[in-house]
Coordinates of C-alpha atoms in Angstrom, one line a residue:
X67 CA 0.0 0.0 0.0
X68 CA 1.7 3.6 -0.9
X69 CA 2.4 5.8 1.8
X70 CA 2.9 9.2 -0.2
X71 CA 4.9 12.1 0.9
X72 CA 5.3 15.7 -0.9
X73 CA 8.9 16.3 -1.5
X74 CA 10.7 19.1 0.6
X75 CA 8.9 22.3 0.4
X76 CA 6.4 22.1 -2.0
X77 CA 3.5 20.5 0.0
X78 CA 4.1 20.8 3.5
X79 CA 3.7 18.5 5.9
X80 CA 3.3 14.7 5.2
X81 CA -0.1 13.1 5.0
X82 CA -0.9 10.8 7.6
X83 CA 0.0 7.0 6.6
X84 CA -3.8 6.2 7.5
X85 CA -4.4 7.9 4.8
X86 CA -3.1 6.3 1.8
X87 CA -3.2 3.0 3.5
X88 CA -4.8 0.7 1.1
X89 CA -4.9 2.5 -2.4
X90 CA -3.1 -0.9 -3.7
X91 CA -6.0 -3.0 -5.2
X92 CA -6.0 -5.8 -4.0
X93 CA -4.8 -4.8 -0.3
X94 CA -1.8 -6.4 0.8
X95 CA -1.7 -8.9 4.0
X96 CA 1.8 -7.6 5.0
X97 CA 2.9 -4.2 4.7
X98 CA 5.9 -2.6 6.3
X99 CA 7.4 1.3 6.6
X100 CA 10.8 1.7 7.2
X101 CA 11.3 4.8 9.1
X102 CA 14.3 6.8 9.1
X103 CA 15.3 6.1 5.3
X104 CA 15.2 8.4 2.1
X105 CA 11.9 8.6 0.4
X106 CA 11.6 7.5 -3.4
X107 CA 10.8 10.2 -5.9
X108 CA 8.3 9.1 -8.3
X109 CA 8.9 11.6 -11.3
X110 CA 11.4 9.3 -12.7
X111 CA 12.5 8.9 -15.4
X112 CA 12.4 5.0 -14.9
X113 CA 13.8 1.9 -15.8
X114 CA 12.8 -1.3 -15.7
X115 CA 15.1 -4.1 -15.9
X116 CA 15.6 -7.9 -15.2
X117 CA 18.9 -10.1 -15.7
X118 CA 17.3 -13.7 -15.8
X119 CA 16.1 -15.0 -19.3
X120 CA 13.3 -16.9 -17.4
X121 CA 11.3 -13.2 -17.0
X122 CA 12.0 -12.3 -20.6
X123 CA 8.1 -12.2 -21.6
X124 CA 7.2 -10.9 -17.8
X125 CA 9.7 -7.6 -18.5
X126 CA 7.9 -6.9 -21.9
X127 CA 4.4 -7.2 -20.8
X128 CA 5.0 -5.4 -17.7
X129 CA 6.5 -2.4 -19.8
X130 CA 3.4 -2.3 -22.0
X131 CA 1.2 -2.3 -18.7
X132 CA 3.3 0.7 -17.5
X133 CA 3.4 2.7 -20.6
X134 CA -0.2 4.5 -20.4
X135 CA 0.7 5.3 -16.8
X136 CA 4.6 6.5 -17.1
X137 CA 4.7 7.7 -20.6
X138 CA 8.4 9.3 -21.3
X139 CA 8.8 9.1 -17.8
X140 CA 9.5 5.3 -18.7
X141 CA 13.0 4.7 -20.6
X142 CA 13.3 2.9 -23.5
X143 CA 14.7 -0.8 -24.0
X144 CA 18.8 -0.3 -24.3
X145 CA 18.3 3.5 -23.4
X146 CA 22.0 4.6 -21.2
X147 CA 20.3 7.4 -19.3
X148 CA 20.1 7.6 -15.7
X149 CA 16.5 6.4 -14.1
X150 CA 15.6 5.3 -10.9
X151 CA 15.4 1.2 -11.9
X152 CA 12.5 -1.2 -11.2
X153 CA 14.2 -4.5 -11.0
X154 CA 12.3 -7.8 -11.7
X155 CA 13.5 -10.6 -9.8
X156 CA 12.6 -14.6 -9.3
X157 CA 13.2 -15.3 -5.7
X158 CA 12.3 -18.6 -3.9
X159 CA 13.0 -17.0 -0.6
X160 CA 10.1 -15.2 -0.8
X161 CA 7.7 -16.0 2.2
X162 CA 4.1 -16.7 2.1
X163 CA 1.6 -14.4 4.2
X164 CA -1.6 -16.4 2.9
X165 CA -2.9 -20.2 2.1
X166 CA -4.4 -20.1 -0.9
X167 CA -7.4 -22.0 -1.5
X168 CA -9.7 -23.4 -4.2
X169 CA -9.3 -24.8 -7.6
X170 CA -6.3 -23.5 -10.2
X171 CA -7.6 -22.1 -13.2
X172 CA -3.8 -23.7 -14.9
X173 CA -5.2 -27.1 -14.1
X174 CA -2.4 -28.0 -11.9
X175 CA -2.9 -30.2 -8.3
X176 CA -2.6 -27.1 -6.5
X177 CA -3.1 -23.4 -6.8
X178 CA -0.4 -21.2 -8.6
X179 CA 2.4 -20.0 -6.6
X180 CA 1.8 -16.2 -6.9
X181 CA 3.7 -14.9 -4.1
X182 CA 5.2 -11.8 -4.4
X183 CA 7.2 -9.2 -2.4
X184 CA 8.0 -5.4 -3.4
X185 CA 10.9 -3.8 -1.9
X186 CA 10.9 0.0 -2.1
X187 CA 14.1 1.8 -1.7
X188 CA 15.7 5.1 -2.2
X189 CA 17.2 3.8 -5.4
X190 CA 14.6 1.3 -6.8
X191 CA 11.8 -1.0 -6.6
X192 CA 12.1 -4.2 -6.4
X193 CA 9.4 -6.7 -7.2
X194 CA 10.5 -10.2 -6.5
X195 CA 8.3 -13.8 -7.1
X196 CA 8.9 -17.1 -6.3
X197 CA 7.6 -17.8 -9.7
X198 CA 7.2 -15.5 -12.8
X199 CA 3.7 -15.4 -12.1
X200 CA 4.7 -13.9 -8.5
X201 CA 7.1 -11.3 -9.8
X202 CA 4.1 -10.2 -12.5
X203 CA 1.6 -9.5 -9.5
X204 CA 4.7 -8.0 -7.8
X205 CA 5.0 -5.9 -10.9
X206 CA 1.3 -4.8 -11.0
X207 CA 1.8 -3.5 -7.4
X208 CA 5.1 -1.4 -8.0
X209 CA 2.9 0.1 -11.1
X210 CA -0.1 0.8 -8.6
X211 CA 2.2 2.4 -6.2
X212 CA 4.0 4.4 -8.9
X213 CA 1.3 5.8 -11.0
X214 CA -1.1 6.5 -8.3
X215 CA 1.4 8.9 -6.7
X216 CA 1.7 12.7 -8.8
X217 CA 5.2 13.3 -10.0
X218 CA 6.1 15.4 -7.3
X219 CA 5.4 12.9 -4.5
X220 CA 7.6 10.2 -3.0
X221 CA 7.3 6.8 -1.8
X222 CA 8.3 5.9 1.7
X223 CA 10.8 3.0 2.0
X224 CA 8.6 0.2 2.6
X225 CA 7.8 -3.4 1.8
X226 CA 4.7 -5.6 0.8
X227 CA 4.6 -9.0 1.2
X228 CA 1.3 -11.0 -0.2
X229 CA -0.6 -14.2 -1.7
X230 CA -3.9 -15.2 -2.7
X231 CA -6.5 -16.4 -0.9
X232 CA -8.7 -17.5 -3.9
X233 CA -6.2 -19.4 -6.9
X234 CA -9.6 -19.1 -9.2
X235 CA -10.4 -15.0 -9.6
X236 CA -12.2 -14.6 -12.6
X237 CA -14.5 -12.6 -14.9
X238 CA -16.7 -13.5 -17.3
X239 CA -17.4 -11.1 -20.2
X240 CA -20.4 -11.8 -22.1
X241 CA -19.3 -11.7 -26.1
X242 CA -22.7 -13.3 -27.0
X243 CA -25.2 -10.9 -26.6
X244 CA -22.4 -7.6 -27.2
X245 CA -19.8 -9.2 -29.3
X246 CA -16.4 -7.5 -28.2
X247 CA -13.9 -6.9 -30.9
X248 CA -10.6 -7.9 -30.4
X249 CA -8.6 -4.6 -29.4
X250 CA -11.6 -4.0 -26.8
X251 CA -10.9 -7.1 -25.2
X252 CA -7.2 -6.1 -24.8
X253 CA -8.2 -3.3 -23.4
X254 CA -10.1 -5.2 -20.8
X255 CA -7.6 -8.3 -20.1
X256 CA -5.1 -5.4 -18.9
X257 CA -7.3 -4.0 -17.2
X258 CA -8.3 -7.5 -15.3
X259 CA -4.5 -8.2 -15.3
X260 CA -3.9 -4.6 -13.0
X261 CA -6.0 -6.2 -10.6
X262 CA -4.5 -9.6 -10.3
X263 CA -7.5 -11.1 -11.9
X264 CA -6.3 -14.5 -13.6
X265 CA -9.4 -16.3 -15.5
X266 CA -11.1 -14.6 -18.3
X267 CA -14.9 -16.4 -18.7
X268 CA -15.7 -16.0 -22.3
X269 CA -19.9 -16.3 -22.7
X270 CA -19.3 -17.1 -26.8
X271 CA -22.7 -18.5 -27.5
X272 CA -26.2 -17.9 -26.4
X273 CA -29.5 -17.2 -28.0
X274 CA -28.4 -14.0 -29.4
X275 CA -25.1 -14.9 -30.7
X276 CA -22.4 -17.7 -31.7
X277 CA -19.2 -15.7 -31.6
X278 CA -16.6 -18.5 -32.2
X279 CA -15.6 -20.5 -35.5
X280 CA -15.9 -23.8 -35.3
X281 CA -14.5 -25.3 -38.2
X282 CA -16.2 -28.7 -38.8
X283 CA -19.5 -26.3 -38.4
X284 CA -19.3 -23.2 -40.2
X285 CA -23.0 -22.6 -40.6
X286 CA -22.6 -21.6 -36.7
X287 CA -20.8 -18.0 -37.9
X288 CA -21.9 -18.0 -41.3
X289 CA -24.6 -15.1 -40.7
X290 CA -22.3 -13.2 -37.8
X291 CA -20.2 -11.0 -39.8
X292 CA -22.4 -8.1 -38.5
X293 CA -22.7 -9.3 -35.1
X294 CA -18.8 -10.4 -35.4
X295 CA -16.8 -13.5 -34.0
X296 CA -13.6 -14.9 -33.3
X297 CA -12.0 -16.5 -36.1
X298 CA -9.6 -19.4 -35.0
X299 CA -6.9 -17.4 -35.3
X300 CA -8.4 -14.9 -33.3
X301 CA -9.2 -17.0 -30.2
X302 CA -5.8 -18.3 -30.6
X303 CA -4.0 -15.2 -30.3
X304 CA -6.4 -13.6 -27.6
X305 CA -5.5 -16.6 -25.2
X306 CA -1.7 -16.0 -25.9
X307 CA -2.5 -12.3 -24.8
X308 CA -4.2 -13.4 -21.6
X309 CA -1.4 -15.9 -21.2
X310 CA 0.8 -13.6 -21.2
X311 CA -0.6 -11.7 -18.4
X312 CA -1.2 -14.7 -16.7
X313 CA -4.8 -14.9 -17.3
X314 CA -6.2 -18.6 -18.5
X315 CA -9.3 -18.5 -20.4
X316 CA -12.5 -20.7 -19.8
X317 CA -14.9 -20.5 -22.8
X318 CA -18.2 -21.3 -22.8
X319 CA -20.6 -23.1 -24.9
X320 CA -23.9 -22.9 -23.2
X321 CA -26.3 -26.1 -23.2
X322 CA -28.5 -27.1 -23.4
X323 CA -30.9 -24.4 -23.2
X324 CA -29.8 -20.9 -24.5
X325 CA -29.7 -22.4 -27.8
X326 CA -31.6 -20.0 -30.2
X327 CA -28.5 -18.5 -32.4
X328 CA -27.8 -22.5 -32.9
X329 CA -31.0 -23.5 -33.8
X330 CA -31.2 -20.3 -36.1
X331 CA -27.8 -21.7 -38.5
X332 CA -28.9 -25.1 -37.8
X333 CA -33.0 -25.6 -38.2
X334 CA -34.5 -28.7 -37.9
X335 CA -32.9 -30.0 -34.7
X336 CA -35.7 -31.5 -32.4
X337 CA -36.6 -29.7 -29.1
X338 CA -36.2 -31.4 -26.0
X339 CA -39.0 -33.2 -24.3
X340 CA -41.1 -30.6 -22.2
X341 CA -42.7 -30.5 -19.3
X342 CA -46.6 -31.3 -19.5
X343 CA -49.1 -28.1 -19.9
X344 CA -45.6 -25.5 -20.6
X345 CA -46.2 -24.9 -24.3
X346 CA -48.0 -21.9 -25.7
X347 CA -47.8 -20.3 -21.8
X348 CA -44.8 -18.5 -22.3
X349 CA -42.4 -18.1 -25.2
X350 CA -39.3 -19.9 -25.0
X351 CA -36.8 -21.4 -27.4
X352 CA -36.8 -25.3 -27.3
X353 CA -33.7 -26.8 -25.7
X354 CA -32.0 -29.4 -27.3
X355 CA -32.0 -32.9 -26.9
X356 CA -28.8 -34.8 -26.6
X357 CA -31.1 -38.1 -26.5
X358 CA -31.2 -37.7 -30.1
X359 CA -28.0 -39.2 -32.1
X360 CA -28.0 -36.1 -34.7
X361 CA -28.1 -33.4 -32.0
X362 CA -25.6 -35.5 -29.5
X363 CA -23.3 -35.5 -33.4
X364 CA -23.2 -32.3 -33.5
X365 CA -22.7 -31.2 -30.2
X366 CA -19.7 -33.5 -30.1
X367 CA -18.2 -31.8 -33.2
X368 CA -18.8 -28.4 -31.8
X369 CA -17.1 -29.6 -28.5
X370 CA -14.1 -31.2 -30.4
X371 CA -13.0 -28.2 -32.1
X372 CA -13.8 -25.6 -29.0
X373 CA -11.3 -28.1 -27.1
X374 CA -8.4 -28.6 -29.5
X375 CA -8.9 -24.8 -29.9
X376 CA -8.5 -24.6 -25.9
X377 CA -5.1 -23.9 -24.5
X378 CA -6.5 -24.1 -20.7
X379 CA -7.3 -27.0 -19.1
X380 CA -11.2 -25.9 -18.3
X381 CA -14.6 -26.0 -20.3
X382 CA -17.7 -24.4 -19.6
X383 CA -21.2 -26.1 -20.5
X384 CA -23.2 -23.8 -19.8
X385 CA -26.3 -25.8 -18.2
X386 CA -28.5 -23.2 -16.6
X387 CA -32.3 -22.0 -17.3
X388 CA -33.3 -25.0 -19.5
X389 CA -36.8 -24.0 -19.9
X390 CA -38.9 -26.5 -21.3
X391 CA -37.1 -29.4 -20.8
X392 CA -38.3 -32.4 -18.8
X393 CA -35.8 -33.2 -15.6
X394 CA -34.7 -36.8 -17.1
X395 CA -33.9 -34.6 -20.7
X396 CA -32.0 -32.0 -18.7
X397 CA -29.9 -34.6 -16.7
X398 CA -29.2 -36.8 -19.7
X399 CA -28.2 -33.1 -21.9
X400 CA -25.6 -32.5 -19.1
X401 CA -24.4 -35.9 -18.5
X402 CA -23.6 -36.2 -22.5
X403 CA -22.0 -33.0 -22.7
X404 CA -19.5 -33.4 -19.3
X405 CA -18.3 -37.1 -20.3
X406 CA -17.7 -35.7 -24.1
X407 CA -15.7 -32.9 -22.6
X408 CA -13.8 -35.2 -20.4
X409 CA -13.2 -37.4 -23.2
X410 CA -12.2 -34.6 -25.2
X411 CA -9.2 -33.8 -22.2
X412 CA -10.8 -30.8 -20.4
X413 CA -12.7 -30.6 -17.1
X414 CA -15.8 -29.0 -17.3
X415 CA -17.5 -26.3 -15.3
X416 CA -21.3 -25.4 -15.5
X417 CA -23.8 -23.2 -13.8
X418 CA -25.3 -24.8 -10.4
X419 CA -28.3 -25.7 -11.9
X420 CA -26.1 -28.9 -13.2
X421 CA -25.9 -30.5 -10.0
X422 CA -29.5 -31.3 -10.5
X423 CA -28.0 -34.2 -12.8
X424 CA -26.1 -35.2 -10.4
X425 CA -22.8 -34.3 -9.3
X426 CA -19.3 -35.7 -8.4
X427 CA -16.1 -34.5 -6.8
X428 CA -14.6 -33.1 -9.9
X429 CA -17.5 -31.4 -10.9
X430 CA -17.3 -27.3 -10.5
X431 CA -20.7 -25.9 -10.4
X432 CA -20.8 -22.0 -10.8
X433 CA -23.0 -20.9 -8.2
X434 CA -25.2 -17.4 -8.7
X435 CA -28.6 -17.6 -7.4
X436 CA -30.9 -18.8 -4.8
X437 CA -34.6 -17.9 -4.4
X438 CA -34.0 -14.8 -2.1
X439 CA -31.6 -13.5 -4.8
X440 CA -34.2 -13.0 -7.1
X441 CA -35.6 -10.6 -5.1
X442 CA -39.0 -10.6 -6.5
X443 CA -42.3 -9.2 -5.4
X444 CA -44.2 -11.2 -3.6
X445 CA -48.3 -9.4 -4.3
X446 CA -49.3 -7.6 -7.0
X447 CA -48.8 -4.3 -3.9
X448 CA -45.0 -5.0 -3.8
X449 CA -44.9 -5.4 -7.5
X450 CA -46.3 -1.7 -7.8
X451 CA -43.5 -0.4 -5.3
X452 CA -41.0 -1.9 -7.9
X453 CA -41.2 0.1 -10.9
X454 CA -38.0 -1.5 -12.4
X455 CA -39.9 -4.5 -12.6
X456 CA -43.1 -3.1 -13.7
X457 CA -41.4 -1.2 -16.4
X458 CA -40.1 -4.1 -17.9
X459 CA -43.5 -5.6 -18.3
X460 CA -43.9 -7.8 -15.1
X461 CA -47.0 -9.3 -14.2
X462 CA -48.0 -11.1 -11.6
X463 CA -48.9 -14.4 -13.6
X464 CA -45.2 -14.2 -14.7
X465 CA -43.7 -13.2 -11.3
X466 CA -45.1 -16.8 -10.0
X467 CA -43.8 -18.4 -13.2
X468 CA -40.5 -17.3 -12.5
X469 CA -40.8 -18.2 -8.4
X470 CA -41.7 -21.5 -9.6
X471 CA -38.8 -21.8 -12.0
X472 CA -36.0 -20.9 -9.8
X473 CA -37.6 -22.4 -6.4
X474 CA -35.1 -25.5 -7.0
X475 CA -31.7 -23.1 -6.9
X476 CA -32.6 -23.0 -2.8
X477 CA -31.3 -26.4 -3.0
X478 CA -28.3 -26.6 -5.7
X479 CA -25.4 -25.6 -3.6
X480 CA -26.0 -28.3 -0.7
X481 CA -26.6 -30.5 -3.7
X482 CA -23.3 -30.0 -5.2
X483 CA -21.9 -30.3 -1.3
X484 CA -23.5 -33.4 -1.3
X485 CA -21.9 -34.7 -4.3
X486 CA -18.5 -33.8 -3.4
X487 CA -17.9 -31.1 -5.9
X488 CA -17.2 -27.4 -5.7
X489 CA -19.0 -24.6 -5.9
X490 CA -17.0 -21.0 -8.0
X491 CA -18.7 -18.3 -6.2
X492 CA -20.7 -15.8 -8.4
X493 CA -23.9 -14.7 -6.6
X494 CA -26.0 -12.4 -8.5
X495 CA -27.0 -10.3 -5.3
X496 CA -23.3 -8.3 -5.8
X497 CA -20.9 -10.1 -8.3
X498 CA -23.6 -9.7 -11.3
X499 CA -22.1 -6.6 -12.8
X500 CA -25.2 -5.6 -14.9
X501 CA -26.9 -4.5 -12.3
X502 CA -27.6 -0.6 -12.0
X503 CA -26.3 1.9 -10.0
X504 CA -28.6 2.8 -7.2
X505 CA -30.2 6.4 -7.9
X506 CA -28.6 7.7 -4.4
X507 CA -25.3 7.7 -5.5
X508 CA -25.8 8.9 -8.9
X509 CA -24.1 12.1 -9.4
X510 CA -26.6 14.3 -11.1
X511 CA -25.9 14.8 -14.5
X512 CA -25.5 10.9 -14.5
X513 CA -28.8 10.2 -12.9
X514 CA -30.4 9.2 -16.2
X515 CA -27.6 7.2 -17.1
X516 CA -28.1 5.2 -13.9
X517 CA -31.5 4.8 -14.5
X518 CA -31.0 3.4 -18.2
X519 CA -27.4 1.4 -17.9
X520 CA -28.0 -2.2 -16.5
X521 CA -30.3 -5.5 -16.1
X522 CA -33.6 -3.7 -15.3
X523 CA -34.8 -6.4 -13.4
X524 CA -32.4 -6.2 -10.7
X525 CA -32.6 -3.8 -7.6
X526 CA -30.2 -1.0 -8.5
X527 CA -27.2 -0.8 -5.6
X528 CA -24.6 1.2 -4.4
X529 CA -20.8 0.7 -4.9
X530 CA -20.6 0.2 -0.8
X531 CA -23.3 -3.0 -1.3
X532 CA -21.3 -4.5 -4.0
X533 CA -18.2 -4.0 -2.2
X534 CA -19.1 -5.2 1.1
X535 CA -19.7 -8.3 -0.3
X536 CA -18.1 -11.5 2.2
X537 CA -17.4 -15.0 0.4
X538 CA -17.9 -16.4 4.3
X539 CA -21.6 -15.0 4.4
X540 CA -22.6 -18.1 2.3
X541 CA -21.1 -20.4 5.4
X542 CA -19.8 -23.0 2.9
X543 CA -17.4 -24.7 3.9
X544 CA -14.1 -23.0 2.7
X545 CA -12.4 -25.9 1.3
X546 CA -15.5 -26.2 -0.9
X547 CA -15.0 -23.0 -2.4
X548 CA -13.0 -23.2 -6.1
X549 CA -12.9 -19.4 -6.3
X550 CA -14.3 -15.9 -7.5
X551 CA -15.5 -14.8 -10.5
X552 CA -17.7 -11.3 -11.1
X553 CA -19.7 -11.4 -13.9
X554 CA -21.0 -9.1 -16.5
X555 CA -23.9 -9.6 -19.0
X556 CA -24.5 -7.1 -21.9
X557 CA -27.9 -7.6 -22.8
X558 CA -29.0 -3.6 -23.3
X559 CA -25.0 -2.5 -24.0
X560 CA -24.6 -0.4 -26.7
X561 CA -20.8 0.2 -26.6
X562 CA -17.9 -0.2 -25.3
X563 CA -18.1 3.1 -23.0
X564 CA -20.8 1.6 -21.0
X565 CA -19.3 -1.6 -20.7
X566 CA -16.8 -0.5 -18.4
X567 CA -18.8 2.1 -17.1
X568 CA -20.4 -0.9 -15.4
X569 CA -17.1 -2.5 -14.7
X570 CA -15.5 0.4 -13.0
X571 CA -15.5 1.1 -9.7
X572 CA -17.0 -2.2 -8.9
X573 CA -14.7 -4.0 -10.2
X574 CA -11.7 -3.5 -8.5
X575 CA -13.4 -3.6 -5.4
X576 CA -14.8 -7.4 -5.8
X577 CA -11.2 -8.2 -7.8
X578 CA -9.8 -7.0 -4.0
X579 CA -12.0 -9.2 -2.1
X580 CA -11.2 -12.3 -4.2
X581 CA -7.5 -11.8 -3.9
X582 CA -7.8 -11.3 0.1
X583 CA -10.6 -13.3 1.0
X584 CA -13.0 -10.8 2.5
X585 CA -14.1 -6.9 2.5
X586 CA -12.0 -4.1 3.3
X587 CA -13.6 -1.5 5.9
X588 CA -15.8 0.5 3.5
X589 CA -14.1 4.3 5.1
X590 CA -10.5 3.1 4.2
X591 CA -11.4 1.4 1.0
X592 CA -13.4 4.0 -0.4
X593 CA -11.3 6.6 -0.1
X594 CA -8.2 3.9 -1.7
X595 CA -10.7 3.2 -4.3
X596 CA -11.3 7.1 -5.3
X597 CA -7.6 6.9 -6.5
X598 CA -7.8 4.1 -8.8
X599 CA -10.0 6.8 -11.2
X600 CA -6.4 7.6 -12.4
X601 CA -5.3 4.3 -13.7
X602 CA -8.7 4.3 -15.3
X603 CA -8.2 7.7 -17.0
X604 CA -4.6 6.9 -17.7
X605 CA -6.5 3.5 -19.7
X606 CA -9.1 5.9 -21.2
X607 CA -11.5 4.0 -19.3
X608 CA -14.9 5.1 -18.7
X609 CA -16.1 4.9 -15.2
X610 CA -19.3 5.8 -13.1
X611 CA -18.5 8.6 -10.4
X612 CA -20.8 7.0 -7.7
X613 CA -21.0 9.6 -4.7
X614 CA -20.2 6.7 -2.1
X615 CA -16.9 6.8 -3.0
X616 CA -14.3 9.4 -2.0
X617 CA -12.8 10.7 -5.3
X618 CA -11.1 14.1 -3.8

């Protein structure tokens, strides 16, 4: 965390250290200040350096992530002039002030070792690792401390040493129903990668969109050239980017419901079996029916090339709000589609609703709702008080429809306990990202905005709910847990502007909590979180200025 001090004479005294306690995002578990040494001046110029071959592809992607931030005040590669250096090293000494838990998104028996230590000294920065994952998170902190502080500040000599609590920390971007170019999504993997997020959930397919080739079924993208998708090539070279930043990527293919943009390139597939007295009551597209060999052909195919395609060691299925399909059509779609990825060499993750087909100890079920995170009106009187709801057309009939539908989900994560699998935390009460900002902190001249950017079916919130969000308040057990993964759907996005208009603040804050395991106290982390507006402006990132935070 920075501790920033004016140089001699041109601010006057020294902030207190309360202060800028815990503008580093996520907050460190150990932090020391060294009294009694010389402070670091931050105008530079800098140089950033390593002598072992081993962080080669570490030192140029941490001088691309510094560049928007430093600008000339970074040297150039080979430059001889004089800059205070920030020095990149692999260090197995490096002690560890966290266990980290849950499921590693690299596939390997246990989590990544991303321990990391940053030195600060009058005559560098040193960011240290025990692996070159370690030294990049190290490096993400030493461009926090530096860029957050104006060029006439200093850095006390200090030290922060830090691990993960969660090894899975993702985000999942929906490319589906908002296809995101290429150079967007750049954009938003560095952005992830500044916050020591390290799996990037990729929603490629729904009912509004199939956004990745698959070359033994090319009808899939053959109408999507408005809409766009990634071209093998693409989804390639968008993984090596993430890899890079040490980011793995999970795709998706969602089955068996959420199927329209399929059955769109590919009509004639039969629907699944339904549930007696369901059709003509409310419009739905048929899911499909892996009973059937053509459909269970296809999906294969599809599945084949999305894994040989796959450079991490996860799939995602998909498998949640199957309407219209019978409970024996659901469970036989999902137990097709998790033995073919296995066969296939990944391990598959789906929504919770999975675990209604039963569920074993290598199963991951993504959990994100439960009946009382619906939040829906119980009387047609407490539908009126909810005008987001009634002004999306709510009715009453449909209300009860929908309290029908997801009355099992109060059930799914103690079935997935009872199977022995594990449960990636992603509850739609706070990690959902769509949701609105609430009206009381929207800034005035951004009050329609708030009212018009979002889900509109969920209760708008403040940045302080979303942040005070605690992985323990689900009391599961924490060996249980896999990880962390904020989500964000686009259905009403426009651009890319209000993308991460949604993203930013929130964000960073829920990126902190799955790095350190739980909130920070909302005073301090407010007034850290105010700061980070500058990274964001540095990016050219849009943000929303929600009053509840501190941005003086």
């Amino acid at each position: 965390m920075p501790i920033l001090t004016p140089a001699p004479g041109l601010l006057g005294a020294r902030p207190t250290r309360r202060y800028a306690m815990h503008a580093v995002f996520p907050a460190p578990a150990d932090h020391v200040v060294h009294d009694g040494l010389s402070d670091l001046p931050t105008a530079g110029p800098w140089r950033l350096s390593s002598a072992d071959p081993a962080l080669a592809e570490v030192e140029r992607t941490v001088r691309a992530l510094f560049e928007p931030h430093l600008g000339r005040r970074l040297l150039p590669v080979g430059s001889a002039s004089p800059g205070v250096e920030i020095r990149l090293e692999l260090d197995a000494s490096v002690p560890a002030r966290r266990r980290t838990r849950g499921v590693a998104p690299d596939g390997a028996p246990s989590p990544a070792d991303e321990v990391y230590a940053v030195s600060v000294r009058e005559e560098r920065v040193l960011c240290r690792g025990r692996t070159p994952a370690g030294v990049f998170r190290a490096a993400t902190t030493a461009l926090q401390l530096i860029a957050l502080a104006e060029p006439h500040e200093t850095l006390a000599p200090q030290e922060f040493t830090d691990a993960p609590h969660y090894a899975w920390r993702g985000l999942l971007l929906d490319t589906a129903r908002r296809f995101i170019p290429v150079a967007e999504m750049h954009r938003l993997i560095d952005l992830a990668a500044l916050y020591k997020i390290n799996v990037l959930h990729l929603h490629l397919t729904d009912n509004e969109g199939w956004r990745i080739e698959i070359p033994s079924v090319p009808a899939l993208t053959a109408g999507s050239a408005g809409g766009g998708f990634y071209t093998v090539g693409e989804y390639r070279a968008l993984q090596e980017y993430a890899a890079s930043r040490h980011i793995v990527v999970v795709p998706e293919i969602d089955l068996p419901g959420h199927c329209a943009s399929l059955r769109a390139a590919l009509p004639g597939l039969p629907p699944a079996p339904a549930p007696p007295g369901l059709a003509g009551r409310f419009p739905y597209t048929p899911p499909l029916d892996l009973a059937d060999p053509g459909t269970r052909e296809l999906v294969r195919s599809i599945l084949a090339d999305v894994c040989a395609l796959t450079d991490g060691p996860f799939v995602h299925i998909g498998g949640d709000e199957a309407l219209g399909i019978t409970e024996q059509g659901f469970a036989t779609a999902l137990n097709e589609v998790r033995a073919m990825v296995r066969r296939l060499g990944k391990r598959p993750v789906a929504w919770q609703e999975s675990s209604r087909a039963g569920i074993g100890p290598q199963d991951i079920a993504q959990f994100w709702v439960d009946p009382g995170m619906m939040d829906l009106p119980g009387s047609e009187e407490e539908l009126a008080q909810r005008p987001d709801l009634a002004g999306a057309g709510f009715t009453g009939e449909f209300l009860a429809a929908l309290k029908r539908f997801f009355a099992p989900s109060a059930e799914d994560a103690q079935r997935v306990l009872d199977g022995g699998g594990m449960l990636l935390l992603s509850p739609q009460s706070h990690l959902y990202l769509d949701r609105r900002y609430a009206q009381e902190v929207a800034p005035s001249e951004r009050a329609e905005q708030a009212a018009g950017l979002g889900f509109p079916s969920y209760r708008p919130r403040s940045v302080e709910y979303i942040a005070g969000w605690d992985p323990r308040s689900h009391a599961l057990p924490e060996e249980r847990i896999a990880g962390v993964e904020a989500t964000l759907f686009s259905e009403n996005l426009r651009n890319f502007e209000e993308l991460t208009t949604l993203l930013l603040p929130r964000l960073a804050s829920l990126a902190s909590t799955a790095w350190s395991g739980g909130p920070e106290p909302w005073q301090e982390h407010r007034q850290a979180l105010g700061r980070h507006s500058r990274l964001w402006r540095d990016r050219g990132l849009a943000f929303f200025p929600a009053t509840d935070v501190d941005w003086s």
